[in-house]
XYZ file of C-alpha atoms in Angstrom:
785
model
C 40.897 -24.053 4.304
C 37.501 -23.578 6.086
C 34.105 -24.304 4.629
C 30.726 -23.232 5.874
C 28.048 -25.558 5.708
C 24.814 -23.718 6.160
C 21.716 -25.294 7.464
C 18.246 -23.958 8.203
C 19.013 -20.830 10.263
C 20.245 -17.021 10.394
C 23.769 -17.185 9.049
C 24.910 -14.220 11.269
C 23.890 -15.865 14.448
C 25.347 -19.225 13.130
C 28.704 -17.429 12.721
C 28.419 -16.091 16.080
C 27.957 -19.522 17.287
C 30.642 -20.572 15.979
C 33.036 -17.944 17.211
C 31.425 -18.281 20.750
C 30.732 -22.087 20.905
C 28.414 -23.268 23.613
C 28.792 -25.660 26.544
C 28.714 -29.502 25.648
C 25.034 -30.925 25.765
C 23.566 -27.753 23.843
C 21.745 -29.261 21.305
C 20.911 -26.978 18.204
C 19.968 -28.457 15.165
C 20.168 -25.348 12.916
C 23.870 -24.283 13.466
C 26.256 -24.770 10.563
C 29.716 -26.029 11.272
C 33.137 -24.830 10.384
C 35.245 -28.171 9.396
C 38.600 -28.260 7.459
C 38.854 -29.804 4.054
C 41.759 -30.849 2.371
C 45.593 -30.275 3.482
C 46.763 -27.278 4.793
C 47.391 -24.298 2.315
C 49.904 -21.566 2.542
C 48.714 -18.516 4.639
C 45.785 -20.730 6.143
C 46.724 -19.082 9.767
C 46.396 -15.882 8.479
C 43.258 -16.837 6.958
C 41.823 -18.247 9.950
C 42.660 -15.337 12.117
C 41.116 -12.902 9.513
C 37.927 -14.879 9.516
C 37.899 -15.097 13.298
C 38.273 -11.058 13.523
C 35.318 -11.058 11.039
C 33.353 -13.369 13.170
C 34.063 -11.193 16.135
C 33.128 -8.018 14.574
C 29.888 -9.724 13.112
C 28.800 -10.757 16.526
C 29.296 -7.308 17.586
C 26.355 -6.059 15.375
C 24.141 -8.649 16.999
C 22.415 -7.306 19.915
C 22.936 -9.127 23.030
C 19.354 -9.488 24.424
C 20.915 -11.011 27.428
C 22.526 -8.133 28.866
C 20.067 -5.544 27.071
C 17.094 -7.149 28.905
C 18.028 -6.138 32.329
C 16.789 -9.277 33.949
C 16.381 -8.817 37.640
C 16.194 -12.457 38.484
C 17.962 -15.620 37.439
C 14.608 -17.227 36.058
C 13.847 -14.306 33.917
C 17.361 -14.192 32.639
C 17.448 -17.841 31.691
C 13.770 -17.492 30.019
C 15.332 -15.116 27.666
C 17.028 -18.182 25.668
C 19.479 -20.620 25.668
C 22.534 -18.432 25.240
C 21.857 -16.591 28.460
C 23.625 -17.371 31.904
C 23.389 -15.907 35.200
C 26.490 -15.164 37.365
C 25.717 -16.129 41.252
C 28.876 -14.990 42.345
C 28.659 -12.721 45.484
C 31.510 -10.394 44.544
C 30.915 -10.350 40.940
C 31.217 -6.734 39.171
C 30.899 -5.232 42.866
C 31.812 -1.688 41.205
C 29.395 -2.093 38.359
C 25.396 -2.513 37.834
C 23.801 -5.478 39.295
C 21.964 -6.038 36.000
C 25.287 -7.246 34.466
C 24.800 -10.704 36.068
C 22.703 -11.872 32.876
C 25.019 -12.104 29.886
C 26.288 -15.115 27.450
C 28.456 -17.515 29.005
C 31.315 -16.228 27.109
C 30.746 -12.545 28.373
C 30.529 -13.659 32.047
C 33.472 -15.667 31.701
C 35.534 -12.522 30.488
C 33.945 -10.372 32.998
C 35.468 -12.693 35.685
C 32.656 -15.027 36.809
C 33.787 -18.264 38.050
C 32.499 -21.244 35.538
C 30.851 -22.744 38.586
C 29.014 -19.598 39.528
C 27.264 -19.820 36.329
C 23.885 -20.842 36.212
C 23.414 -22.181 32.476
C 21.187 -25.481 32.305
C 22.225 -27.537 29.248
C 20.007 -28.611 26.686
C 20.433 -32.515 26.056
C 18.921 -35.354 24.069
C 19.014 -38.947 25.524
C 17.804 -42.154 23.936
C 16.149 -44.020 26.606
C 14.889 -47.099 24.783
C 15.773 -48.309 21.325
C 14.513 -51.574 20.040
C 16.527 -52.682 17.239
C 15.328 -56.328 16.865
C 12.005 -56.829 15.104
C 11.165 -53.303 15.547
C 9.722 -51.056 12.582
C 10.365 -47.661 14.719
C 13.338 -46.897 16.332
C 14.281 -45.099 18.986
C 11.060 -45.991 20.878
C 11.806 -43.593 23.649
C 13.818 -40.340 24.088
C 14.326 -37.889 26.856
C 14.940 -34.159 26.247
C 16.097 -31.445 28.549
C 14.799 -28.036 27.084
C 15.048 -24.340 28.486
C 13.023 -21.820 26.735
C 14.222 -21.046 22.949
C 16.213 -24.102 22.956
C 15.702 -26.806 20.401
C 16.948 -30.482 20.001
C 16.445 -32.732 17.238
C 17.069 -36.550 16.625
C 16.472 -38.921 13.616
C 13.370 -41.494 13.883
C 13.804 -44.405 11.571
C 10.798 -46.267 10.257
C 11.192 -49.675 8.268
C 8.329 -52.053 7.221
C 9.523 -55.516 8.116
C 8.586 -58.568 5.785
C 6.065 -61.272 6.511
C 4.460 -59.091 9.200
C 1.247 -60.500 10.779
C -1.734 -59.238 8.827
C -5.425 -59.113 10.167
C -8.154 -58.395 7.512
C -11.665 -57.548 8.393
C -14.411 -57.437 5.725
C -16.910 -54.786 6.517
C -19.898 -55.347 4.033
C -22.966 -53.735 3.056
C -25.705 -55.944 3.326
C -28.580 -54.072 1.627
C -30.247 -55.977 -1.391
C -28.138 -54.420 -4.157
C -25.169 -55.919 -2.659
C -26.031 -59.299 -3.157
C -23.959 -60.034 -6.189
C -20.816 -58.806 -4.319
C -21.455 -60.952 -1.234
C -21.684 -63.776 -3.556
C -18.515 -63.159 -5.065
C -16.554 -62.487 -1.924
C -17.354 -65.963 -0.699
C -16.317 -67.557 -4.195
C -12.894 -65.991 -4.120
C -12.175 -66.249 -0.573
C -9.657 -69.039 -0.855
C -7.717 -67.324 -3.821
C -7.433 -64.044 -1.803
C -5.942 -65.958 1.158
C -3.429 -67.612 -1.070
C -2.676 -64.027 -3.060
C -2.398 -62.216 0.369
C 0.263 -64.870 1.679
C 2.640 -63.292 -0.606
C 2.792 -60.460 1.889
C 2.299 -62.238 5.012
C 2.272 -66.252 5.944
C 0.329 -65.082 9.339
C -3.046 -63.648 7.976
C -6.260 -63.829 9.759
C -9.673 -62.776 8.401
C -12.973 -61.440 10.100
C -16.222 -60.435 8.809
C -18.957 -57.831 9.927
C -22.215 -56.430 8.171
C -24.126 -53.009 8.226
C -27.124 -51.440 6.619
C -28.116 -48.246 8.424
C -30.014 -46.612 11.426
C -32.709 -48.614 12.116
C -35.081 -45.747 12.666
C -37.115 -43.520 10.624
C -36.890 -41.901 7.657
C -33.942 -44.434 7.110
C -36.293 -47.749 7.258
C -39.916 -48.286 6.705
C -41.646 -48.539 10.091
C -44.653 -50.298 8.837
C -45.134 -53.193 11.413
C -45.094 -55.968 8.629
C -41.691 -54.693 7.379
C -39.909 -54.052 10.193
C -38.898 -57.754 10.460
C -38.854 -57.750 6.768
C -37.880 -55.155 4.715
C -37.867 -57.043 1.526
C -41.454 -58.215 1.824
C -42.597 -56.358 -1.032
C -40.254 -58.569 -3.164
C -41.091 -61.685 -1.943
C -37.504 -62.220 -0.155
C -36.554 -63.140 3.307
C -34.484 -60.233 4.504
C -33.047 -59.963 8.084
C -33.815 -56.644 10.088
C -31.859 -53.420 9.346
C -29.222 -52.695 11.716
C -26.259 -50.045 12.145
C -23.399 -52.785 12.625
C -23.411 -56.632 13.485
C -19.893 -58.318 14.296
C -20.418 -61.571 12.628
C -16.883 -63.436 12.469
C -14.158 -62.690 14.942
C -10.574 -62.743 13.128
C -9.696 -66.309 12.158
C -7.147 -67.944 10.211
C -9.661 -70.698 9.308
C -10.438 -69.904 5.732
C -13.208 -72.692 5.571
C -14.982 -70.995 8.590
C -14.786 -67.485 6.889
C -16.486 -68.951 3.616
C -19.149 -70.560 5.685
C -20.253 -67.513 7.208
C -20.327 -65.451 4.039
C -22.416 -68.093 2.458
C -25.081 -67.821 5.125
C -25.236 -63.949 5.108
C -28.575 -62.685 4.370
C -29.446 -59.382 2.822
C -31.534 -56.639 4.347
C -32.790 -53.138 3.241
C -33.386 -49.625 3.695
C -35.386 -46.528 2.238
C -32.722 -44.015 1.333
C -29.689 -44.315 -0.921
C -26.803 -43.372 1.904
C -25.871 -46.069 4.217
C -24.566 -46.025 7.694
C -20.804 -46.617 6.485
C -18.800 -44.726 8.984
C -21.017 -45.560 11.985
C -19.848 -49.439 11.314
C -16.282 -48.561 10.404
C -15.621 -46.713 13.860
C -17.008 -49.676 15.833
C -14.972 -51.982 13.808
C -11.658 -50.213 14.730
C -12.386 -49.354 18.104
C -13.819 -52.640 19.475
C -10.441 -54.613 19.727
C -11.583 -57.349 22.108
C -14.779 -58.139 20.064
C -13.060 -57.959 16.529
C -9.590 -59.706 17.896
C -7.261 -57.384 16.570
C -3.729 -58.479 17.413
C -1.425 -55.908 19.158
C 1.606 -57.245 16.629
C -0.274 -57.309 13.539
C -1.031 -54.814 10.938
C -4.834 -54.201 10.684
C -6.912 -53.710 7.556
C -10.713 -53.047 7.211
C -12.039 -53.700 3.636
C -15.291 -51.998 3.457
C -17.660 -52.833 0.535
C -20.571 -50.879 -0.725
C -22.133 -49.157 -3.512
C -23.374 -46.220 -2.047
C -22.461 -42.805 -0.287
C -22.569 -42.716 3.576
C -24.285 -40.558 6.128
C -22.174 -37.915 7.663
C -22.348 -36.082 11.171
C -25.543 -34.281 11.751
C -27.698 -36.331 9.127
C -28.912 -38.345 12.193
C -31.114 -35.152 13.212
C -33.520 -35.936 10.421
C -34.392 -38.848 12.899
C -34.168 -36.744 16.033
C -30.884 -37.999 17.096
C -28.885 -35.377 18.650
C -26.223 -36.814 21.031
C -23.003 -36.746 19.569
C -20.792 -39.940 18.710
C -18.386 -40.682 21.381
C -16.099 -42.992 19.526
C -16.287 -45.683 22.140
C -17.208 -49.062 21.440
C -20.707 -50.030 21.883
C -20.880 -53.862 20.904
C -23.406 -56.128 23.124
C -23.778 -59.723 21.907
C -21.902 -58.315 18.704
C -24.522 -55.728 17.944
C -24.036 -52.134 17.843
C -26.609 -50.984 20.429
C -26.459 -47.021 20.111
C -27.188 -46.974 16.518
C -30.682 -45.547 17.075
C -29.812 -42.766 19.999
C -25.988 -41.563 18.875
C -24.936 -39.702 15.693
C -23.045 -40.634 12.989
C -19.291 -39.959 13.607
C -17.665 -36.953 11.842
C -14.579 -37.493 9.357
C -12.328 -36.067 11.739
C -13.413 -38.460 14.782
C -13.261 -41.458 12.561
C -9.685 -40.335 11.069
C -8.583 -39.884 14.606
C -9.767 -43.385 15.619
C -8.109 -45.207 12.371
C -4.735 -43.514 13.231
C -4.901 -44.170 17.152
C -5.697 -47.871 16.686
C -3.429 -48.431 13.755
C -6.094 -49.440 11.300
C -5.850 -49.152 7.454
C -8.665 -48.436 5.521
C -9.720 -49.737 1.875
C -12.905 -48.416 0.094
C -13.947 -50.986 -2.409
C -16.777 -49.066 -3.974
C -18.978 -50.490 -6.805
C -20.476 -47.616 -9.111
C -20.765 -43.857 -9.098
C -20.232 -43.805 -5.399
C -16.521 -44.376 -5.856
C -15.749 -40.491 -6.698
C -17.244 -39.573 -2.895
C -15.267 -41.754 -1.430
C -12.379 -41.036 -3.146
C -12.846 -37.023 -2.377
C -12.960 -37.990 1.326
C -9.489 -39.573 1.519
C -7.313 -36.482 2.611
C -9.652 -36.167 5.572
C -9.043 -39.809 6.348
C -5.291 -40.837 7.094
C -4.469 -44.267 6.054
C -7.012 -44.918 3.826
C -7.440 -45.772 -0.070
C -10.316 -45.962 -2.416
C -10.814 -48.769 -5.350
C -13.363 -49.273 -7.803
C -15.181 -52.413 -8.143
C -16.599 -53.754 -11.716
C -20.214 -54.105 -11.798
C -19.892 -58.097 -11.234
C -17.097 -57.484 -8.440
C -14.926 -59.902 -10.395
C -12.086 -57.777 -9.860
C -12.100 -57.684 -5.929
C -8.921 -59.953 -5.530
C -6.788 -57.808 -7.636
C -8.491 -54.609 -5.797
C -7.446 -55.537 -2.213
C -3.902 -56.717 -3.372
C -3.140 -53.511 -5.249
C -4.655 -51.481 -2.154
C -2.861 -53.335 0.477
C 0.351 -52.954 -1.366
C -0.259 -49.156 -1.613
C -0.679 -48.693 1.743
C 2.230 -50.701 2.575
C 4.608 -48.260 0.488
C 3.522 -45.399 2.357
C 5.150 -44.030 5.487
C 3.430 -41.068 7.246
C 3.718 -39.814 10.784
C 1.658 -37.342 13.088
C 2.114 -35.957 16.448
C -0.248 -36.947 19.330
C -0.874 -35.911 22.719
C 1.109 -32.437 21.974
C 2.106 -30.328 24.843
C 1.571 -26.553 25.365
C 4.600 -24.357 24.660
C 6.519 -27.108 23.026
C 6.572 -27.187 19.140
C 7.235 -30.448 17.327
C 8.441 -30.400 13.612
C 8.690 -33.268 11.264
C 10.603 -33.752 8.135
C 10.215 -36.791 5.904
C 13.559 -37.886 4.255
C 12.694 -40.217 1.744
C 14.756 -42.762 -0.001
C 14.845 -40.887 -3.327
C 16.081 -37.804 -1.656
C 13.259 -35.646 -1.432
C 11.875 -34.085 1.703
C 8.023 -33.610 3.074
C 6.522 -32.864 5.920
C 5.844 -35.552 8.188
C 1.981 -35.960 7.848
C 2.931 -35.865 3.938
C 5.498 -38.844 4.333
C 6.825 -40.813 1.556
C 5.167 -42.846 -1.165
C 6.310 -45.701 -3.245
C 8.783 -47.123 -0.467
C 10.019 -50.611 -1.106
C 10.064 -53.085 1.813
C 13.808 -53.203 2.318
C 13.845 -49.306 2.463
C 14.328 -47.157 5.585
C 12.682 -43.841 5.940
C 14.147 -41.337 8.251
C 12.192 -38.526 9.935
C 13.968 -35.604 11.216
C 12.192 -34.643 14.496
C 12.978 -31.077 15.897
C 11.535 -30.057 19.560
C 11.440 -26.307 20.497
C 10.641 -25.133 23.777
C 8.850 -21.768 23.511
C 8.107 -20.904 27.245
C 8.166 -21.855 30.804
C 4.672 -20.277 31.865
C 3.000 -23.565 31.591
C 1.349 -25.321 34.698
C 0.003 -28.759 34.848
C -0.550 -31.178 32.018
C 1.486 -34.342 30.958
C 5.194 -34.482 30.289
C 5.566 -36.366 27.110
C 4.683 -36.429 23.414
C 3.906 -39.623 21.250
C 4.840 -39.863 17.540
C 2.359 -42.252 16.033
C 3.347 -43.726 12.358
C -0.123 -44.348 10.262
C -0.861 -47.707 9.905
C 1.777 -49.020 12.390
C 1.319 -50.494 15.600
C 4.334 -49.072 17.058
C 5.073 -45.327 18.655
C 7.801 -43.316 19.748
C 7.457 -41.521 23.122
C 9.351 -38.040 23.800
C 9.539 -37.393 27.306
C 10.108 -33.461 28.212
C 11.895 -32.096 31.116
C 11.562 -28.355 31.459
C 14.703 -26.332 33.013
C 12.941 -23.300 33.924
C 14.282 -22.927 37.661
C 17.837 -22.072 38.982
C 19.677 -23.897 41.333
C 20.782 -20.979 43.309
C 17.104 -20.522 44.624
C 17.782 -23.716 46.783
C 18.055 -23.724 50.515
C 21.634 -25.510 50.190
C 22.814 -22.440 47.938
C 21.436 -19.334 49.959
C 24.441 -17.360 49.556
C 24.411 -17.129 45.923
C 22.696 -14.256 44.245
C 19.391 -14.850 42.146
C 18.339 -11.509 41.970
C 20.010 -7.993 41.314
C 18.638 -5.939 43.987
C 16.873 -6.511 47.407
C 14.412 -3.986 48.728
C 15.635 -2.488 52.175
C 12.503 -3.992 53.750
C 12.949 -7.558 52.373
C 15.355 -9.527 54.702
C 17.451 -12.004 52.724
C 16.579 -13.233 49.496
C 13.366 -11.807 48.408
C 10.129 -13.635 47.128
C 10.708 -15.376 43.859
C 8.386 -17.483 41.780
C 10.034 -20.611 43.397
C 9.319 -19.573 47.056
C 6.427 -17.403 46.963
C 3.208 -18.236 48.683
C 0.164 -17.258 46.712
C -0.983 -14.637 49.086
C 2.700 -13.283 49.152
C 2.664 -12.980 45.318
C -0.898 -11.499 45.044
C 0.026 -8.875 47.813
C 3.266 -7.789 46.171
C 1.756 -7.783 42.893
C -0.919 -5.248 44.167
C 1.689 -2.931 45.296
C 3.468 -2.952 41.967
C 0.483 -1.670 39.834
C -1.083 1.710 39.483
C -4.745 -0.115 38.652
C -5.523 -3.439 38.650
C -6.212 -3.705 35.266
C -2.599 -2.648 34.286
C 0.478 -5.165 34.337
C 2.983 -5.158 36.817
C 5.577 -2.107 36.941
C 3.720 -0.978 33.698
C 5.294 -3.773 32.095
C 8.356 -2.118 32.090
C 10.213 -3.599 35.148
C 10.365 -6.209 37.889
C 8.286 -6.446 41.158
C 10.342 -7.597 43.905
C 9.235 -7.343 47.292
C 6.454 -5.012 46.746
C 8.573 -2.316 44.636
C 9.294 -1.782 41.060
C 12.679 -1.692 39.718
C 12.610 -0.402 36.279
C 14.368 -2.140 33.262
C 17.238 -0.161 31.639
C 17.025 0.382 27.760
C 19.239 1.832 25.152
C 16.744 4.462 24.355
C 16.826 6.132 27.719
C 15.802 6.065 31.218
C 12.481 4.730 32.881
C 11.625 5.903 36.055
C 8.642 6.290 38.541
C 7.016 4.337 41.123
C 5.296 2.006 38.646
C 7.724 2.664 35.980
C 5.304 4.703 34.106
C 7.581 7.328 33.088
C 10.579 7.658 30.789
C 12.778 10.284 29.012
C 12.396 8.927 25.347
C 8.547 8.580 24.492
C 8.446 12.272 23.571
C 7.577 13.590 19.888
C 10.127 13.087 17.587
C 10.938 15.933 14.561
C 13.286 15.429 11.907
C 14.411 12.053 13.505
C 15.414 13.842 16.650
C 13.923 13.687 20.138
C 12.175 17.059 20.884
C 14.000 18.187 17.618
C 17.422 18.077 19.755
C 16.123 21.557 21.267
C 14.674 20.152 24.728
C 14.494 17.331 27.082
C 11.936 14.831 27.564
C 10.199 14.459 30.686
C 7.076 11.997 31.189
C 6.134 12.276 27.519
C 6.324 16.136 27.237
C 9.438 17.971 25.693
C 10.881 20.462 27.857
C 12.393 22.993 25.518
C 15.777 24.702 25.980
C 16.116 28.472 26.052
C 15.139 29.938 22.806
C 12.691 27.347 21.476
C 9.311 26.564 21.962
C 6.368 24.323 20.284
C 5.295 20.687 21.506
C 8.400 19.438 19.585
C 10.748 22.419 20.577
C 10.723 22.838 16.829
C 10.191 26.417 16.721
C 12.757 29.531 17.584
C 11.170 31.918 20.058
C 13.045 34.909 18.331
C 10.574 37.477 17.014
C 13.374 39.182 14.540
C 11.935 37.192 11.439
C 8.474 38.482 12.240
C 9.571 42.420 12.715
C 8.908 44.870 9.955
C 11.094 48.103 9.305
C 8.911 49.964 11.940
C 9.671 47.566 14.478
C 6.022 45.952 14.947
C 5.419 42.324 14.831
C 3.708 41.096 11.746
C 2.940 44.718 10.866
C 0.328 44.629 13.991
C -1.662 42.438 11.726
C -0.853 38.764 13.107
C 1.109 36.732 15.436
C 4.457 35.236 15.192
C 4.800 31.543 15.071
C 7.985 29.423 14.508
C 9.525 32.670 13.018
C 6.891 32.960 10.397
C 3.835 35.592 10.516
C 0.214 34.100 10.895
C -2.173 36.863 10.163
C -5.059 37.360 12.188
C -6.600 39.540 9.769
C -8.605 37.856 7.112
C -7.739 40.812 4.521
C -3.981 40.695 5.544
C -1.563 38.968 3.496
C 2.139 39.108 2.992
C 5.319 37.666 5.035
C 5.023 40.175 7.324
C 1.048 40.748 7.021
C 2.082 43.954 5.401
C -0.745 43.839 2.679
C -4.111 44.620 3.442
C -6.738 44.768 0.550
C -9.818 46.035 2.296
C -7.989 48.301 5.395
C -8.413 52.118 5.462
C -5.828 54.530 6.265
C -4.090 54.270 9.669
C -5.874 57.277 11.083
C -9.411 55.997 10.441
C -8.444 52.654 11.769
C -7.647 53.788 15.180
C -9.115 57.471 15.726
C -10.492 56.117 19.013
C -7.188 55.488 20.438
C -6.060 57.194 23.490
C -2.403 58.021 24.019
C -0.905 59.020 27.201
C 1.189 61.387 25.517
C 2.567 62.349 21.727
C 1.462 64.311 18.790
C 0.626 63.428 15.294
C 3.079 66.036 13.972
C 5.614 64.268 12.022
C 8.754 66.143 13.395
C 7.930 64.871 16.826
C 8.964 61.367 17.524
C 6.325 58.939 18.341
C 5.757 57.247 21.516
C 6.162 53.587 21.788
C 3.347 51.694 20.394
C 3.402 49.078 23.068
C 2.656 51.713 25.819
C -0.726 53.297 24.447
C -4.069 52.192 25.512
C -5.389 51.203 22.272
C -6.256 47.570 21.287
C -4.651 48.044 18.023
C -1.158 49.486 16.958
C -1.054 53.133 15.357
C 0.914 54.051 12.378
C 2.197 57.494 12.676
C 1.991 59.119 9.169
C 3.764 62.554 8.351
C 0.845 63.721 6.366
C -1.507 65.152 8.997
C -4.072 66.352 6.398
C -5.148 62.644 6.427
C -6.553 62.507 9.885
C -9.879 64.223 10.409
C -12.115 64.387 13.496
C -15.429 62.275 13.334
C -17.738 65.408 12.643
C -15.875 66.465 9.780
C -15.899 63.094 8.365
C -19.731 62.803 8.268
C -20.262 66.087 6.689
C -17.478 65.312 3.572
C -19.474 61.933 3.160
C -22.630 64.013 3.191
C -21.145 66.687 0.528
C -19.732 64.095 -1.541
C -22.902 62.118 -1.721
C -25.066 65.271 -2.393
C -22.869 66.326 -5.093
C -22.756 63.106 -6.750
C -26.216 62.395 -6.630
C -26.816 66.090 -8.480
C -24.317 65.458 -10.983
C -25.613 61.986 -11.878
C -28.980 63.464 -12.019
C -28.106 66.140 -14.674
C -26.274 63.791 -16.463
C -29.567 61.665 -16.954
C -31.659 64.782 -18.015
C -28.975 65.850 -20.439
C -28.690 62.471 -21.942
C -32.541 62.417 -22.509
C -32.887 65.495 -24.166
C -29.845 64.395 -26.533
C -31.930 61.379 -27.467
C -35.326 63.167 -27.967
C -33.587 65.920 -30.625
C -31.749 62.838 -32.445
C -35.149 61.235 -32.950
C -36.798 64.484 -34.173
C -34.075 65.240 -36.687
C -33.954 61.750 -37.909
C -37.875 61.781 -38.652
C -37.625 65.065 -40.864
C -34.730 63.662 -42.868
C -36.626 60.627 -43.496
C -39.593 62.743 -44.834
C -37.335 64.844 -47.377
C -35.650 61.646 -48.582
C -39.115 59.900 -49.412
C -40.300 63.144 -51.278
C -37.158 63.824 -53.398
C -37.042 60.104 -54.438
C -40.828 60.357 -55.653
C -39.967 63.420 -58.006
C -36.707 62.184 -59.271
C -37.536 58.605 -60.298
C -41.087 58.848 -61.229
C -39.947 58.116 -64.997
C -37.763 55.502 -64.066
C -40.502 53.587 -62.410
C -42.279 53.447 -65.494
C -39.714 50.879 -67.003
C -39.486 48.767 -63.928
C -42.729 47.970 -62.735
C -45.957 46.505 -64.760
C -48.376 46.763 -61.944
C -49.886 49.446 -60.220
C -49.891 49.488 -56.468
C -52.461 51.967 -54.659
C -51.782 52.922 -50.810
C -54.462 54.671 -48.707
C -52.806 55.972 -45.657
C -55.937 58.008 -44.296
C -56.926 54.868 -42.311
C -54.218 52.057 -41.982
C -56.909 49.513 -41.273
C -58.424 50.090 -44.787
C -55.411 49.937 -46.850
C -56.257 48.419 -50.080
C -54.009 47.287 -52.595
C -55.461 47.037 -56.422
C -53.570 44.963 -58.621
C -53.932 44.833 -62.247
C -52.373 44.850 -65.702
C -51.017 48.116 -66.698
C -49.416 49.248 -69.961
C -45.778 50.000 -69.545
C -46.570 53.683 -70.103
C -48.869 53.869 -67.323
C -47.775 55.627 -64.127
C -47.483 53.917 -60.435
C -49.787 56.202 -58.445
C -49.452 56.549 -54.871
C -52.541 58.081 -52.389
C -51.832 59.465 -49.149
């Protein structure tokens, strides 16, 4: 049986690669392998044949970018990808198109191209140097031969050797608040040396001091305090300084203790110190410090305050950036007063370049500040000291163990167009990026780093041809030499009979000028002849410029043509998924419609039969026919054929100005062709001749109707007014009769109801008086009018 082991990459492409294997030397890291497992099962041959047929079918579905690109030169063909090859055989496919010279190696051979006539540079990786004895990083040097799109990979092994030489440099903040820590360091010097002997038998110690930049506003510039910053406290302090190298690395512990015991304190005004200024100088000044090439390097920085950062020194008028170089003269940092503090990026870079570990032994609340900066400073660790610095021995030992247990790697000196991907394979089976690396690695464990190198393009000129891989904290590196395979051997004079291009311009004798044999003047002249304007690309970006002439590329979409390959037959608009709706041809971006079709996409039928009414008129004479539908030009018209018109008058009044060359309004006579009249609009011929009147009659009829309407209205108003007045008179008369009758009939009844007499006087309404008094029941209610 066959088993598929899938590694990173596209499965379909991998299957195709298995079906069409590449020549030896093609190093692709991400190609799955088909390998047998177990014994031969019944029918395994049939299964293998079926799987092979499946692979061949899948590969047909994958677009062959080699042949579809229509590459016109060997160089451009090879730049398409590692699977592409170029056939230089002179009589190859004489009866076919020239562009088929660029294809996969398998296809070229199947078409009849000889193997020795195929340009297909191999992708190789060779180990140049591998130091197995007493080496922490192997291999030390490799050589990679790459072409565009190709990748190679190899495994880099790292292992920490036991009893490796160790250089420890103590960098101490000597401000007045650190006096207790300095005394403690002096006391434990011998004990610390014995404790560190567990990691190496070859240890050397060095010592340096720092405070801050010796300029205002960081220190007091009063004359009496310049020499002694502690004069107010009656103490003898040394002048403030950026960095002083006190003791070079030595294995004499007694000398180390003597130097530390003699160290004087100093002082400054502000809280932050010049930590990073001093740390960078200690890392880069190899000769003065005495760093050994074969030893591990560790800087132990002791402080109780935070540090100044880059740009802080602008407060003192210092604007020159830190250059990252060593500036010690007579063991004193000479650029402290005229060069800025280093940035964190610059400091981290110098620590890695010089293979230096860093330990921040911090006392007090400043510990958290340094802890937050660790991700920006590779190969560093922070530990907190107690108030009396009594735990400094344990802090140094634990920090060094933590640093040794980490293995990380980063890429230095990168190349343009070359991409490097590193994956760390840790002993516990986990995988991380190279810069994250592995943690908690024991001394006898090996860490593997899978390094993949990919070449993107050949369009790179100048620069270096190697890449450096730097393990953080190790004094060894790995070097990768890169060889770009960007040219074809058929371009060489020894092989002038081979074909490196597809077509040759008639005015171009022999092999045309290509990238490998063109002078700058020839190239510029040819390029200008292949451009419509200086701002546009050669051949509109859709062809190849050879000898000043454009050879347009071929594509499955259609044909590209024109002097500058600016025209094609496939860039016209689509409708319903079809070019020019399938009813026309594309010519330079415009649809040329077939007969019977119209529109910018040939989507409309030019037939008017769907817009014609029963009288043979298009859209009833009130619109235009577009795409088989009526578009009414009269705002009052509506309907599928614009046959309805809500505000239109009859036909005769609309067209009384029309002049006909012949014909009659008599319904018995056939009307003339409406398209042959002198009218601006179409005329409807009606059977009812009484509808048609001349202009004078229309005005008379209008006047008569208007006068009659006015008179009828006026008479109606008069009649209504008379009726209303008569009704009011009748109502008043009936009301008077009612009051008199009621007074006579109910006179006796009112005696029983009212106990008061009310008298009304109607002669003068403004003098109406009401007399109210108590009346007997038998007295009558009197009205006076």
